[in-house]
Coordinates of C-alpha atoms and ligand atoms in Angstrom, one line a residue:
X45 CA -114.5 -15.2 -25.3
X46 CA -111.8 -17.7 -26.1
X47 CA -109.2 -19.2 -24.1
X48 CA -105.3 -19.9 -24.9
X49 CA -102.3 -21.3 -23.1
X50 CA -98.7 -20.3 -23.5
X51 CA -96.4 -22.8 -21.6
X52 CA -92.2 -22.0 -22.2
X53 CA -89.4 -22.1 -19.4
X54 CA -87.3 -18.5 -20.2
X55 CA -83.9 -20.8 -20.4
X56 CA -84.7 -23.0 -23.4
X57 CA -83.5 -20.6 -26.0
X58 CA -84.1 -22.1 -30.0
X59 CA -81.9 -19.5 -31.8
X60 CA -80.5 -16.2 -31.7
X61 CA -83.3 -13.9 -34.0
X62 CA -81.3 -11.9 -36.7
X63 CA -82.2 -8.4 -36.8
X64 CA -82.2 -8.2 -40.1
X65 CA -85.4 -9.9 -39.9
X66 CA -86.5 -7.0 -40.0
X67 CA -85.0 -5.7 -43.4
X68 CA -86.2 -3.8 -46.3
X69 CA -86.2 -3.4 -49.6
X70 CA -85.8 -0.3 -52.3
X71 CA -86.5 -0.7 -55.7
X72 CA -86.0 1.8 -58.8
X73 CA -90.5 1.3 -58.9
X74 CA -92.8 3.7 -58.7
X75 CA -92.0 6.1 -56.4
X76 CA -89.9 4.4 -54.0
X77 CA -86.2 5.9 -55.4
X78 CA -87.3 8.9 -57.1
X79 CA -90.4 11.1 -55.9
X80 CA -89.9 9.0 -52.7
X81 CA -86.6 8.3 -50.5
X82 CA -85.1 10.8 -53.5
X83 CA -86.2 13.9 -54.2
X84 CA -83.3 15.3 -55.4
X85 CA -81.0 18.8 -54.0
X86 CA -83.0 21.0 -55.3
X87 CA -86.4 20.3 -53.8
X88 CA -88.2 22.5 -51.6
X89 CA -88.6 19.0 -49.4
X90 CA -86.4 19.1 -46.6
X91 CA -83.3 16.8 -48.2
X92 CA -79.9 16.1 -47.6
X93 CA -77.9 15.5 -51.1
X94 CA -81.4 14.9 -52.4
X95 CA -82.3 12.1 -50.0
X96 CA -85.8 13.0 -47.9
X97 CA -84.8 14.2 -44.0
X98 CA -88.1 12.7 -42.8
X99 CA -88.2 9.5 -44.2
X100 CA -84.8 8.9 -42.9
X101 CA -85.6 10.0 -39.5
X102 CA -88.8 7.7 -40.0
X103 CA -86.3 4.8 -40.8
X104 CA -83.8 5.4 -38.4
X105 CA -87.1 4.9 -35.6
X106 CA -87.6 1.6 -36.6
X107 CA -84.1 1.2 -36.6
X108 CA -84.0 -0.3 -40.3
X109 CA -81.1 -2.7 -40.6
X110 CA -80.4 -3.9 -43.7
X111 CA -81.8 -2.3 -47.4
X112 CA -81.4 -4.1 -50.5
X113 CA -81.4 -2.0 -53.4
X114 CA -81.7 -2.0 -56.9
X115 CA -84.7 -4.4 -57.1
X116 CA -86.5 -6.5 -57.8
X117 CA -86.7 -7.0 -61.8
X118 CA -84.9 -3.6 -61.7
X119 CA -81.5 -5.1 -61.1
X120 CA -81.2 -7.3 -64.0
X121 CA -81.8 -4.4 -66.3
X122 CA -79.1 -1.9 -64.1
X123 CA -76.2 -0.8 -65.4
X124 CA -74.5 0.5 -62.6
X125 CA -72.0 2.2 -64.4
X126 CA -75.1 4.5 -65.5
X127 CA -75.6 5.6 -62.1
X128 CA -72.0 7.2 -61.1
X129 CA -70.1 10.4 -62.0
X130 CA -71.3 14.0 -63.0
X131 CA -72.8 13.0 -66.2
X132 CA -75.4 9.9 -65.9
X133 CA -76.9 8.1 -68.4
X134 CA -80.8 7.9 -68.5
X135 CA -82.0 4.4 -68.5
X136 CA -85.6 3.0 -69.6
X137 CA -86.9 1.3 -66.5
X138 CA -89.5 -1.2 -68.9
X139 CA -90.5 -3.6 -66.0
X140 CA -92.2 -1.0 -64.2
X141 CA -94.3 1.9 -65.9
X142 CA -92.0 2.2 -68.7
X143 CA -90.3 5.9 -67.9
X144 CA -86.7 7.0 -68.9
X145 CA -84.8 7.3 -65.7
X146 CA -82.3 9.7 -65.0
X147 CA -79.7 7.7 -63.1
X148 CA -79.4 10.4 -60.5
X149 CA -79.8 8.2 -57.8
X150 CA -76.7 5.8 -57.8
X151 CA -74.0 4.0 -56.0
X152 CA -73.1 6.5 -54.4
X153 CA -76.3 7.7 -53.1
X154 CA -77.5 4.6 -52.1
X155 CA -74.5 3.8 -50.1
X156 CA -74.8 7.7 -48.3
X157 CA -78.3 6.6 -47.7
X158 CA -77.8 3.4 -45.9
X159 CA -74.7 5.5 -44.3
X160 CA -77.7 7.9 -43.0
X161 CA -79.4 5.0 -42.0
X162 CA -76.8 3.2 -40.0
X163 CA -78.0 -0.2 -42.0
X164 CA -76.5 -2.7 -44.3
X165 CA -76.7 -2.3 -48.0
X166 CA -77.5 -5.3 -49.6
X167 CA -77.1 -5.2 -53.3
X168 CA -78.7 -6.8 -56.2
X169 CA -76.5 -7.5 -58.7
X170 CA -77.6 -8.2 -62.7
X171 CA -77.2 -11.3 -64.2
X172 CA -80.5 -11.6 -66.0
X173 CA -78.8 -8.8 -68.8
X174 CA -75.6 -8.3 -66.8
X175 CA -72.5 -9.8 -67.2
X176 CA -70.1 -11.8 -64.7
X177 CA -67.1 -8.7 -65.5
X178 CA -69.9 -5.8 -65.0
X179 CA -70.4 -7.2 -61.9
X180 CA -66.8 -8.4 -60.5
X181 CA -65.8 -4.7 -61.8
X182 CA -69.0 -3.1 -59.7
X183 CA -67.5 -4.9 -56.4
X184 CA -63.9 -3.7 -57.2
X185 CA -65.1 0.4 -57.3
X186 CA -66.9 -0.4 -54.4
X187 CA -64.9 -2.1 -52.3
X188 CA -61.0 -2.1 -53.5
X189 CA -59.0 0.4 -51.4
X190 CA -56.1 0.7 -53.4
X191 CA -55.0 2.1 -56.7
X192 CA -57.1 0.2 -59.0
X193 CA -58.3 1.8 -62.0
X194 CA -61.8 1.4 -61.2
X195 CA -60.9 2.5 -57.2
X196 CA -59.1 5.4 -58.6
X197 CA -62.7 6.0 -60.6
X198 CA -64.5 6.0 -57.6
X199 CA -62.1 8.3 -55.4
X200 CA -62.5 10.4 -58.4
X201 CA -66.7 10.9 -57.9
X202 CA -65.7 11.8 -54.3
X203 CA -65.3 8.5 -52.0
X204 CA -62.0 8.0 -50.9
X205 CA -62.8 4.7 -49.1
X206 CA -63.7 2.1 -50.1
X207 CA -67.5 0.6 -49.0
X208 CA -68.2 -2.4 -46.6
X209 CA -70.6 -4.5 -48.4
X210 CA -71.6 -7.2 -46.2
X211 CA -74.7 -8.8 -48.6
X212 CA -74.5 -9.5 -52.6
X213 CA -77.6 -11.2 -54.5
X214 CA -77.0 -12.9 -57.4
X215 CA -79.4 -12.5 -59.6
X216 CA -83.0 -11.9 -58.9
X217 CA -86.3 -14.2 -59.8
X218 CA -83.9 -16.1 -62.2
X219 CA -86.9 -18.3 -62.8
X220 CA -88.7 -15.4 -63.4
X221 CA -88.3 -11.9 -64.4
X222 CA -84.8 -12.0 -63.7
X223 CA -84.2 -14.7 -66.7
X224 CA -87.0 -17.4 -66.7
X225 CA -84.1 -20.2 -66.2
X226 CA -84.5 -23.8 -64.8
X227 CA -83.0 -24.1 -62.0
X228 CA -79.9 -26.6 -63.2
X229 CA -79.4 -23.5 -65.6
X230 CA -78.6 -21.0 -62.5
X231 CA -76.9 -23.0 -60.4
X232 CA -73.9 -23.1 -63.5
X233 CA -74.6 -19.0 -64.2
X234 CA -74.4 -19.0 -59.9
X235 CA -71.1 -20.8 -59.5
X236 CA -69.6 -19.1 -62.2
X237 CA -70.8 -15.6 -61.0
X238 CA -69.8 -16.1 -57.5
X239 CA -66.3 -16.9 -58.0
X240 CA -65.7 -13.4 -59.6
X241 CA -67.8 -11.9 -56.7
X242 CA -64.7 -10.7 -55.1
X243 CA -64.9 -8.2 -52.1
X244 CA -61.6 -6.7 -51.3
X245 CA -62.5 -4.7 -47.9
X246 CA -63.6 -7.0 -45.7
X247 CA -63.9 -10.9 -45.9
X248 CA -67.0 -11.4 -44.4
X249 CA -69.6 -10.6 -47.9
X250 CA -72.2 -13.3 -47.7
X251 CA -73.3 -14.2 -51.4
X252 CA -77.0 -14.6 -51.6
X253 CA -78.4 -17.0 -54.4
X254 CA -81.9 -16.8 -55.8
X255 CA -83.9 -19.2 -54.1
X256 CA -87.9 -20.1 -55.2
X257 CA -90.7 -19.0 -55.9
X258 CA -93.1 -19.5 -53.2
X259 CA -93.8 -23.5 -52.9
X260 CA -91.1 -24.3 -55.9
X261 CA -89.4 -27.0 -53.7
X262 CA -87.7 -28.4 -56.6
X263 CA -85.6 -25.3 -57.6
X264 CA -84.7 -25.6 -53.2
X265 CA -83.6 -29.3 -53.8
X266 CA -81.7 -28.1 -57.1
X267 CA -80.0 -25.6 -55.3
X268 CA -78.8 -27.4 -52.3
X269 CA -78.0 -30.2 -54.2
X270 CA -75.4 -28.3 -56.5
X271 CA -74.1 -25.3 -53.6
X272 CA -72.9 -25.6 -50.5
X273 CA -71.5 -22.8 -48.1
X274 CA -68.3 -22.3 -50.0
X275 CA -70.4 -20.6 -52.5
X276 CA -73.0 -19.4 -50.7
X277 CA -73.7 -18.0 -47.3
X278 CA -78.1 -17.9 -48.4
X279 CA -80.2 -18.1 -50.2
X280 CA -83.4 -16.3 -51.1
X281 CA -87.5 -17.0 -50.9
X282 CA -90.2 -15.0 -52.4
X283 CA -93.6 -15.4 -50.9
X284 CA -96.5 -12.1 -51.6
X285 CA -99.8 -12.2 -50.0
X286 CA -102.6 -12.5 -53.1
X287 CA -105.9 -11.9 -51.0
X288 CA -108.0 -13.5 -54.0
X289 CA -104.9 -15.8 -54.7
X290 CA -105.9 -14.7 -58.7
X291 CA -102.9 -12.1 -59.7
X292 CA -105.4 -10.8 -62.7
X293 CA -107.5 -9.7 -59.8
X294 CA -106.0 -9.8 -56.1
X295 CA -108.6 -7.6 -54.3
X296 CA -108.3 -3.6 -53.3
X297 CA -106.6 -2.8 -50.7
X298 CA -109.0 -0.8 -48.9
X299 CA -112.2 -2.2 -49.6
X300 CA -112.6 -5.9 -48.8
X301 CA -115.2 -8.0 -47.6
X302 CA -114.9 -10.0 -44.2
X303 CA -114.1 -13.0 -47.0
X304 CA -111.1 -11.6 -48.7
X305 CA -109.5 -10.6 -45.0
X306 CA -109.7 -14.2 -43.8
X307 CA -108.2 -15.0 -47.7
X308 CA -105.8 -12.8 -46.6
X309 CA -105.0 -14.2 -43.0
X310 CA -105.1 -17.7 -44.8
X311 CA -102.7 -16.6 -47.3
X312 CA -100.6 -15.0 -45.5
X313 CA -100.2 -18.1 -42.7
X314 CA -99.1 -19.9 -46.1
X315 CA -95.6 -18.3 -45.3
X316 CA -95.1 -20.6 -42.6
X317 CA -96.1 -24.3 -44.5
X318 CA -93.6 -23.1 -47.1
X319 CA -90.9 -22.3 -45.0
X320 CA -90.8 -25.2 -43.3
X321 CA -91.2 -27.5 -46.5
X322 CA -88.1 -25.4 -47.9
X323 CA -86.2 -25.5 -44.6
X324 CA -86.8 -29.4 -44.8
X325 CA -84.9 -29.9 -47.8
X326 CA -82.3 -27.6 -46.6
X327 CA -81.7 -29.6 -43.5
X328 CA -80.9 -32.7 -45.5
X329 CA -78.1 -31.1 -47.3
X330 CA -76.6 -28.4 -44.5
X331 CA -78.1 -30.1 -41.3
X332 CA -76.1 -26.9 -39.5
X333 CA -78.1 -24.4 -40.9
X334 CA -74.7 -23.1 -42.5
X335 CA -76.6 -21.9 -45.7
X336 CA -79.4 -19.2 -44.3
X337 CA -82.8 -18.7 -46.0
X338 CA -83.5 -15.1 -46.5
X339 CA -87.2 -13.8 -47.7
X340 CA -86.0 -11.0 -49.6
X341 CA -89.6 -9.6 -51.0
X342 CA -92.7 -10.6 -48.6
X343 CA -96.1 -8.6 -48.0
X344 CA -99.7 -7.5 -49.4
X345 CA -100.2 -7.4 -53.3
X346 CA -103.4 -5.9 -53.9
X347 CA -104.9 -3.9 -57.2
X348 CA -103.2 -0.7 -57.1
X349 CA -105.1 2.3 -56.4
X350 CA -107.8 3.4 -59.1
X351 CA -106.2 6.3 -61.1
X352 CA -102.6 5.7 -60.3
X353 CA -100.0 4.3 -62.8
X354 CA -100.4 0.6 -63.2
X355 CA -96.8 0.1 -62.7
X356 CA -96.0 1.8 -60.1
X357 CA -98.0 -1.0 -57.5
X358 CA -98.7 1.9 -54.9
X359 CA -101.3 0.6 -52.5
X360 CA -102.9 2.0 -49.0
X361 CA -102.4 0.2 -46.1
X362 CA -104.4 -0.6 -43.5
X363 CA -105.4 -2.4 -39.8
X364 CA -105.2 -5.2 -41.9
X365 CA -102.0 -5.2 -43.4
X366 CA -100.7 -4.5 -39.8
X367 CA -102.0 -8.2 -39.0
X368 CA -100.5 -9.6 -42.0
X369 CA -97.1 -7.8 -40.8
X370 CA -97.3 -8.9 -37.2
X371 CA -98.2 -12.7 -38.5
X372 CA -95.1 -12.8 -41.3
X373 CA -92.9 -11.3 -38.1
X374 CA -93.7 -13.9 -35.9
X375 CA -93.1 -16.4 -38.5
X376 CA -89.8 -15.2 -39.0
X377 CA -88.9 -15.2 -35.6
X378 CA -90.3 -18.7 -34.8
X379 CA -87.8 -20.1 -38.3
X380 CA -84.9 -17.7 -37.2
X381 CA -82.8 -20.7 -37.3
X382 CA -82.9 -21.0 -40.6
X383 CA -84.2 -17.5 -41.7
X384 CA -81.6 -14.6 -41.3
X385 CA -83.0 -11.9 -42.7
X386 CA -86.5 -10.7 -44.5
X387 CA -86.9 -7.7 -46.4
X388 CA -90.6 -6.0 -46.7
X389 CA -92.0 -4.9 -50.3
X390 CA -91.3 -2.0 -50.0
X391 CA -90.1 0.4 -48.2
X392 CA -91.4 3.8 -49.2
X393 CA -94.9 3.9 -51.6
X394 CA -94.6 0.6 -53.5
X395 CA -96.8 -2.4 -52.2
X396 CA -97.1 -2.9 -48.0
X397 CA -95.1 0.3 -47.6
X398 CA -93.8 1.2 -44.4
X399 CA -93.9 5.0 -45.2
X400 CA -96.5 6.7 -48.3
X401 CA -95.8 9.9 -49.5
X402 CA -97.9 12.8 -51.3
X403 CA -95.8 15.8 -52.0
X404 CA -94.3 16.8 -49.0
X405 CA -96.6 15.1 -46.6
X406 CA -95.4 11.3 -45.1
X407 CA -97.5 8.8 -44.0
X408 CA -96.0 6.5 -41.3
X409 CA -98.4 3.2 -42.1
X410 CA -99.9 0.6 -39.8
X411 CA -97.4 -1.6 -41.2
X412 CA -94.6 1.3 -39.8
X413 CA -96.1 0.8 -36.2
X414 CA -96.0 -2.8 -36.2
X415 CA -92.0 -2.7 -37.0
X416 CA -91.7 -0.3 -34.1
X417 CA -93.8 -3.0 -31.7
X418 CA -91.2 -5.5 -32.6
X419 CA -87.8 -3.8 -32.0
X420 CA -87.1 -5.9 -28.6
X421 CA -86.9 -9.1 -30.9
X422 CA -84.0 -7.5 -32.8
X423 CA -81.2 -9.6 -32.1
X424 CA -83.0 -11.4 -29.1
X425 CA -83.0 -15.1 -28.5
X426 CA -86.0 -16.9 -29.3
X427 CA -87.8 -19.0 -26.4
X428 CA -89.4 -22.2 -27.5
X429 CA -92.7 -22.0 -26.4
X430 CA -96.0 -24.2 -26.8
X431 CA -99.0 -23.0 -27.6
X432 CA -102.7 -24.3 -27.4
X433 CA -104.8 -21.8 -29.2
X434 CA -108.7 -21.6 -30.7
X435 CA -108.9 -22.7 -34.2
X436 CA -111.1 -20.6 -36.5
X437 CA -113.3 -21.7 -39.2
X438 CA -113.6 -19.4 -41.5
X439 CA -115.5 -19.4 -45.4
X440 CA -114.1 -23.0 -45.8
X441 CA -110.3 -22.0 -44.1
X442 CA -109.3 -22.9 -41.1
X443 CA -106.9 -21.0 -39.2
X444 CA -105.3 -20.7 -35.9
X445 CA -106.6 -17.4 -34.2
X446 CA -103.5 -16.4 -32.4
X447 CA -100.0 -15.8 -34.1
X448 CA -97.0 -15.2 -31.4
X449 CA -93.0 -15.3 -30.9
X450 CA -91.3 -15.0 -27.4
X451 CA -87.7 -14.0 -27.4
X452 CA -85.5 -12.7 -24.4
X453 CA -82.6 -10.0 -24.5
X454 CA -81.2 -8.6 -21.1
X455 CA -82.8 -10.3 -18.9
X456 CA -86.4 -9.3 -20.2
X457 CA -88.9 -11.6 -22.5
X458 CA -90.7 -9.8 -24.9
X459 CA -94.1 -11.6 -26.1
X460 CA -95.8 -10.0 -29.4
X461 CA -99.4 -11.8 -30.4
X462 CA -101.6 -10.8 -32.9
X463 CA -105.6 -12.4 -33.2
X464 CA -107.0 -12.1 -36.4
X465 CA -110.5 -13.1 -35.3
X466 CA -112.4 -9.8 -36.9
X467 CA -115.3 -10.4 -33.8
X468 CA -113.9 -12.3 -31.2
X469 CA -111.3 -11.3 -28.2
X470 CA -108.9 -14.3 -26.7
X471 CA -107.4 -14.4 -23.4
X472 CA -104.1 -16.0 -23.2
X473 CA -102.4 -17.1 -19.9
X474 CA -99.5 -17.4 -19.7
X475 CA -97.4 -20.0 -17.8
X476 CA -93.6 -19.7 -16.9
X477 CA -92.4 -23.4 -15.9
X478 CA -90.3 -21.8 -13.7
X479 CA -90.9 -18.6 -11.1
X480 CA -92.2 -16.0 -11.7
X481 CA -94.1 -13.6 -14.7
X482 CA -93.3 -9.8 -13.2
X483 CA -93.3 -6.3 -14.3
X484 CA -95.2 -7.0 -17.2
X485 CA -95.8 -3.8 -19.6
X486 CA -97.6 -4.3 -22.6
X487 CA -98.9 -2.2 -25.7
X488 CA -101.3 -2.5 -29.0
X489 CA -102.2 -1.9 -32.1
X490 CA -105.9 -2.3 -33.1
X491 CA -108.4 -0.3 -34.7
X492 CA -111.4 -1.0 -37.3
X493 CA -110.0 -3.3 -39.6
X494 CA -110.8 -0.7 -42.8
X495 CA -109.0 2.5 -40.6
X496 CA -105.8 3.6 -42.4
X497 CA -103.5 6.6 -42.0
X498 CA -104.2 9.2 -44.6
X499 CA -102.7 12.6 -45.5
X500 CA -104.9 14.5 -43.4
X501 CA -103.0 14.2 -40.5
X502 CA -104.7 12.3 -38.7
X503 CA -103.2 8.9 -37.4
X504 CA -106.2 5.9 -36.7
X505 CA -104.0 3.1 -36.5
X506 CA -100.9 3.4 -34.1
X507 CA -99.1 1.9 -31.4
X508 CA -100.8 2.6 -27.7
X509 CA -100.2 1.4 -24.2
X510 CA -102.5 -1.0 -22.6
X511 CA -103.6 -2.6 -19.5
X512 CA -105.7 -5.5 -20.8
X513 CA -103.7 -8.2 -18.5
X514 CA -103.6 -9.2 -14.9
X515 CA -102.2 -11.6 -13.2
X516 CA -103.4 -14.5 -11.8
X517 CA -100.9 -16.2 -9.2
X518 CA -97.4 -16.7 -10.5
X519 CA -99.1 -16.6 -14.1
X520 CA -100.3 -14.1 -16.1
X521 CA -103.7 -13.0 -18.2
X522 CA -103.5 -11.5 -21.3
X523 CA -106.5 -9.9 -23.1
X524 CA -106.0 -10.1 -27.1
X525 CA -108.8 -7.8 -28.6
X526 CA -110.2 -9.2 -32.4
X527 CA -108.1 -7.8 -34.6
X528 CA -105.2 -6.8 -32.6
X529 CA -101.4 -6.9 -31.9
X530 CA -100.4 -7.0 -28.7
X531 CA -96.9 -7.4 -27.2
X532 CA -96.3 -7.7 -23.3
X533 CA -92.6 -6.7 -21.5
X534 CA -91.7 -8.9 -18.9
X535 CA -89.7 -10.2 -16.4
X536 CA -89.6 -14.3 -15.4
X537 CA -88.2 -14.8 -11.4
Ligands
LIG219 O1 -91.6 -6.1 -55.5 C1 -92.1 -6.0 -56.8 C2 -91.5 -7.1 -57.7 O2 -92.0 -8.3 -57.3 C3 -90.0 -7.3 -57.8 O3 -89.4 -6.4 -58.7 C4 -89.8 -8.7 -58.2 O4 -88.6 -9.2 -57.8 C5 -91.1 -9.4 -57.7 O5 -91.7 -10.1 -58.7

């Protein structure tokens, strides 16, 4: 058994930790619109306007707060005019599986969706094939409450008011899919597009620009160097979990061998090194942290399943990918300076999926439970803490065994920790400078690192409660099993 020490004093608070953190994202992929969140009116799957009843409800638990929407690679191939009115035009989605869309799903169904939802939309907009007037005309149906003739188009298709948009992207993987510029090429496309992003409802639209790729730290220093809050209120990181690190071959998602999980683990912790690297840069520019970083696609990208469509990335999910989750969230939490908002890929059957569907039955995945372990930190303030924790040595890796974040909100601290030691339990203790630890409540997820939740009903990896702490004088001892997330209520007097 190994041994770890948590020292923080419950009043130095870092940062206050975003709730959008804990965002997602919907792409027009596989079957994350259509056949997923969409089934359409006339299915025999409990809907409302077409939109599935359970996998809102599902959402609405986890208390989703922001969904970006249309992609991905998606958006700079959408047409949004395509997507409104009575008759839509069908569209050929080539980035992903190469089928004619119908368009059913819309702006106006994504907007009654995150309406359902109670979260932010946060659109994608298309500069990749777009142009800077479809999009200034796309922001002025959406959110100009007069006479205009494109508000008069959308009172027309049956919305009256106008929408709150509070997040725009601008462009997606521009150095990628989304374009293949360099990054002195955006930043001209950016500042031209964003003064045209108008948003007539309400001032407060934060314009997101496309950030890097992974450790791209030039295209960062580009960016910072040529945009300053003016333009931009964030901008964006892309970071995927490759197990094998080799995209021609990234590992199954269910099978893996004790070598690709610690891959995983190790590649997964490479979310913090390039966060900080990036947040470096920023901090010479916009010391105040005025310009946000937000890690709008992040999770596990394995092989997808044998004998589904290549392109439509649908994947199980597993104990592990709840570790992955649990470490990513912590990260998050511990950079919420900086970070204001992360958005999982993807929300619904498309890569580490909260929710997997097969015909009418839903899946809530591991992945699912670990956001529900975390909603205390929504909107929380972080507590710096220091932690001395076992190192692990691992197939040539070496990696701490414990990831954690503290935050407080009302009076309470919330601790979640997750060990991804696959043999070997830690006990933490935990050491308030000052008073007290009381009241402690704490819960788990763990279960054999292979279990999943399938479609026979049965649920193997889930949230339960658990009394593996005690406490020892004004301190306290926390048990975290191998492969585990744990997260501990408590009070500091
Ligand atoms: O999430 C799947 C794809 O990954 C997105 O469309 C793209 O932005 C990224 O490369």
């Amino acid at each position: 058994m190994k041994t770890a020490y948590l020292k923080f004093d419950s009043n130095r608070t870092v940062s206050k930790i975003n709730k959008e953190i804990y965002g997602h994202f919907s792409e027009h992929l596989g079957r994350c619109i259509y056949n997923g969140i969409y089934v359409g009116k006339d299915s025999s799957i409990p809907n409302v306007d077409g939109i599935r009843t359970d996998v809102v409800e599902a959402l609405k638990e986890i208390e989703i707060p922001v969904l970006r929407w249309p992609g991905g690679c998606f958006a700079d191939e959408y047409h949004w005019k395509n997507g409104i009115g009575k008759a839509r035009t069908p569209m050929l989605n080539s980035n992903w599986g190469g089928l004619v869309e119908s368009n059913d799903f819309g702006t106006h169904e994504f907007f009654e969706l995150c309406n359902m939802l109670g979260c932010e939309p946060y659109l994608a907009g298309n500069m990749g094939s777009g142009t800077v007037q479809e999009l200034s005309e796309w922001l002025e149906y959406i959110t100009y409450g007069g006479d205009s003739p494109l508000a008069l188009e959308r009172k027309a298709n049956g919305r009256e008011q106008p929408w709150k948009l509070k997040y725009l992207g601008i462009g997606n993987e521009t150095w990628g899919c989304g374009g293949n510029m360099k990054p002195e090429a955006y930043v001209d496309e950016y500042r031209k597009y964003q003064t045209f992003a108008k948003n007539y409802c309400n001032g407060d639209m934060v314009k997101i620009a496309c950030g890097p790729n992974s450790d791209d730290y030039n295209w960062t220093e580009v960016l910072m160097q040529n945009l300053n809050e003016w333009h931009t209120g964030a901008i964006t990181l892309h970071y995927y979990t490759v197990p094998t690190g080799d995209w021609s071959h990234k590992g199954a998602a269910l099978s893996f061998s004790d070598e690709e999980y610690y891959q995983t683990i190790s590649s997964t912790l490479y979310m913090d090194e390039i966060i900080t690297k990036h947040s470096a840069i920023m901090d010479k520019y916009d010391p105040d942290c005025k310009i946000k970083l937000v890690v709008d696609e992040w999770g596990c990208w394995y092989d997808v399943e044998e004998g589904t469509n290549p392109g439509f990335l649908y994947q199980q999910n597993t104990m592990r990918d709840a570790i992955v989750a649990a470490i990513n969230l912590n990260i998050f939490n511990s950079h919420s300076k900086r970070v204001s908002m992360a958005n999982l890929a993807q929300v619904m059957n498309v890569l580490q999926a909260t929710l997997i569907s097969d015909g009418e039955r839903l899946v809530k995945t591991p992945t699912w439970y670990v956001f529900k372990m975390f909603l205390p930190h929504h909107d929380a303030e972080l507590i710096k803490t220091s932690l001395a924790a076992p190192e692990l040595e691992q197939y040539g890796k070496a990696m701490p065994m414990l990831s954690h974040s503290l935050s407080k909100k009302d009076g309470k601290l919330y601790l979640t920790v997750s060990n991804c030691s696959l043999d070997e339990d830690c006990t933490l203790l935990l050491d308030a400078e000052c008073g007290r630890i009381t009241c402690a409540k704490s819960q788990i997820i763990t279960a054999p690192i292979h279990d999943y939740n399938d479609f026979d009903g049965k649920v193997n990896v889930s949230i339960s409660d658990y009394d593996g702490f005690e406490q020892a004088d004004d301190k306290l001892m926390l048990n975290v099993p191998a492969h585990s997330v744990v997260s501990l209520c408590f009070e500091n007097q």
